[in-house]
């Protein structure tokens, strides 16, 4: 599954892939595969990303345009 939003959110926050990978406790190469859709993102990492960017999981995964957490 490919999530354009994780790349967009990272770039909007002026973060590098290394920054986000470090926050998740993974290597940059693994995070890069997440952004490109070459590796499935574990739910634990999706939850950390949603919390970090303060968006809902539905927004993060493209299921809604609403960024707000309900």
PDB file of C-alpha atoms in Angstrom:
ATOM      1  CA  UNK A   1       0.000   0.000   0.000  1.00  0.00           C
ATOM      2  CA  UNK A   2       1.320   3.428  -0.959  1.00  0.00           C
ATOM      3  CA  UNK A   3       0.623   6.437   1.208  1.00  0.00           C
ATOM      4  CA  UNK A   4       1.430   9.739  -0.517  1.00  0.00           C
ATOM      5  CA  UNK A   5       0.320  11.515   2.622  1.00  0.00           C
ATOM      6  CA  UNK A   6       3.258  10.321   4.719  1.00  0.00           C
ATOM      7  CA  UNK A   7       5.620  11.903   2.221  1.00  0.00           C
ATOM      8  CA  UNK A   8       3.550  15.098   1.981  1.00  0.00           C
ATOM      9  CA  UNK A   9       3.313  15.441   5.763  1.00  0.00           C
ATOM     10  CA  UNK A  10       7.041  14.839   6.159  1.00  0.00           C
ATOM     11  CA  UNK A  11       7.921  17.441   3.531  1.00  0.00           C
ATOM     12  CA  UNK A  12       5.421  19.958   4.952  1.00  0.00           C
ATOM     13  CA  UNK A  13       7.160  19.585   8.325  1.00  0.00           C
ATOM     14  CA  UNK A  14      10.581  20.113   6.667  1.00  0.00           C
ATOM     15  CA  UNK A  15      11.780  16.727   7.875  1.00  0.00           C
ATOM     16  CA  UNK A  16      14.095  14.284   6.160  1.00  0.00           C
ATOM     17  CA  UNK A  17      13.396  10.591   5.788  1.00  0.00           C
ATOM     18  CA  UNK A  18      16.206  10.061   8.303  1.00  0.00           C
ATOM     19  CA  UNK A  19      14.395  12.287  10.836  1.00  0.00           C
ATOM     20  CA  UNK A  20      11.176  10.294  10.590  1.00  0.00           C
ATOM     21  CA  UNK A  21      12.962   6.949  10.503  1.00  0.00           C
ATOM     22  CA  UNK A  22      14.799   7.886  13.696  1.00  0.00           C
ATOM     23  CA  UNK A  23      11.515   8.799  15.390  1.00  0.00           C
ATOM     24  CA  UNK A  24      10.096   5.399  14.378  1.00  0.00           C
ATOM     25  CA  UNK A  25      13.260   3.558  15.424  1.00  0.00           C
ATOM     26  CA  UNK A  26      13.957   2.159  11.951  1.00  0.00           C
ATOM     27  CA  UNK A  27      16.531   2.663   9.205  1.00  0.00           C
ATOM     28  CA  UNK A  28      16.041   5.376   6.578  1.00  0.00           C
ATOM     29  CA  UNK A  29      15.981   2.735   3.838  1.00  0.00           C
ATOM     30  CA  UNK A  30      12.985   1.039   5.463  1.00  0.00           C
ATOM     31  CA  UNK A  31      11.139   4.343   5.766  1.00  0.00           C
ATOM     32  CA  UNK A  32      11.926   5.118   2.130  1.00  0.00           C
ATOM     33  CA  UNK A  33      10.286   1.827   1.144  1.00  0.00           C
ATOM     34  CA  UNK A  34       7.193   2.861   3.124  1.00  0.00           C
ATOM     35  CA  UNK A  35       6.921   6.128   1.197  1.00  0.00           C
ATOM     36  CA  UNK A  36       7.372   4.397  -2.149  1.00  0.00           C
ATOM     37  CA  UNK A  37       4.945   1.600  -1.342  1.00  0.00           C
ATOM     38  CA  UNK A  38       7.563  -1.133  -1.581  1.00  0.00           C
ATOM     39  CA  UNK A  39       6.989  -2.285   1.998  1.00  0.00           C
ATOM     40  CA  UNK A  40       3.834  -2.492   4.089  1.00  0.00           C
ATOM     41  CA  UNK A  41       3.761  -0.070   7.000  1.00  0.00           C
ATOM     42  CA  UNK A  42       3.045  -1.811  10.309  1.00  0.00           C
ATOM     43  CA  UNK A  43       0.031  -0.493  12.190  1.00  0.00           C
ATOM     44  CA  UNK A  44       2.297   0.508  15.081  1.00  0.00           C
ATOM     45  CA  UNK A  45       4.236   2.832  12.758  1.00  0.00           C
ATOM     46  CA  UNK A  46       1.061   4.242  11.207  1.00  0.00           C
ATOM     47  CA  UNK A  47      -0.199   5.069  14.691  1.00  0.00           C
ATOM     48  CA  UNK A  48       3.081   6.751  15.642  1.00  0.00           C
ATOM     49  CA  UNK A  49       3.023   8.803  12.435  1.00  0.00           C
ATOM     50  CA  UNK A  50      -0.595   9.861  12.984  1.00  0.00           C
ATOM     51  CA  UNK A  51       0.219  10.913  16.556  1.00  0.00           C
ATOM     52  CA  UNK A  52       3.393  12.704  15.485  1.00  0.00           C
ATOM     53  CA  UNK A  53       1.661  14.708  12.741  1.00  0.00           C
ATOM     54  CA  UNK A  54      -1.520  15.063  14.825  1.00  0.00           C
ATOM     55  CA  UNK A  55      -3.791  13.666  12.134  1.00  0.00           C
ATOM     56  CA  UNK A  56      -6.261  10.803  12.066  1.00  0.00           C
ATOM     57  CA  UNK A  57      -5.340   7.376  10.719  1.00  0.00           C
ATOM     58  CA  UNK A  58      -8.080   7.831   8.115  1.00  0.00           C
ATOM     59  CA  UNK A  59      -6.413  11.015   6.893  1.00  0.00           C
ATOM     60  CA  UNK A  60      -2.977   9.429   6.918  1.00  0.00           C
ATOM     61  CA  UNK A  61      -4.167   6.512   4.802  1.00  0.00           C
ATOM     62  CA  UNK A  62      -6.179   8.657   2.380  1.00  0.00           C
ATOM     63  CA  UNK A  63      -9.615   7.504   3.523  1.00  0.00           C
ATOM     64  CA  UNK A  64     -10.699  11.079   4.263  1.00  0.00           C
ATOM     65  CA  UNK A  65      -9.695  14.631   3.484  1.00  0.00           C
ATOM     66  CA  UNK A  66     -10.396  15.682   7.075  1.00  0.00           C
ATOM     67  CA  UNK A  67      -7.146  15.996   9.061  1.00  0.00           C
ATOM     68  CA  UNK A  68      -8.930  16.295  12.407  1.00  0.00           C
ATOM     69  CA  UNK A  69      -8.810  13.524  14.971  1.00  0.00           C
ATOM     70  CA  UNK A  70     -12.300  12.615  16.161  1.00  0.00           C
TER      71      UNK A  70
END
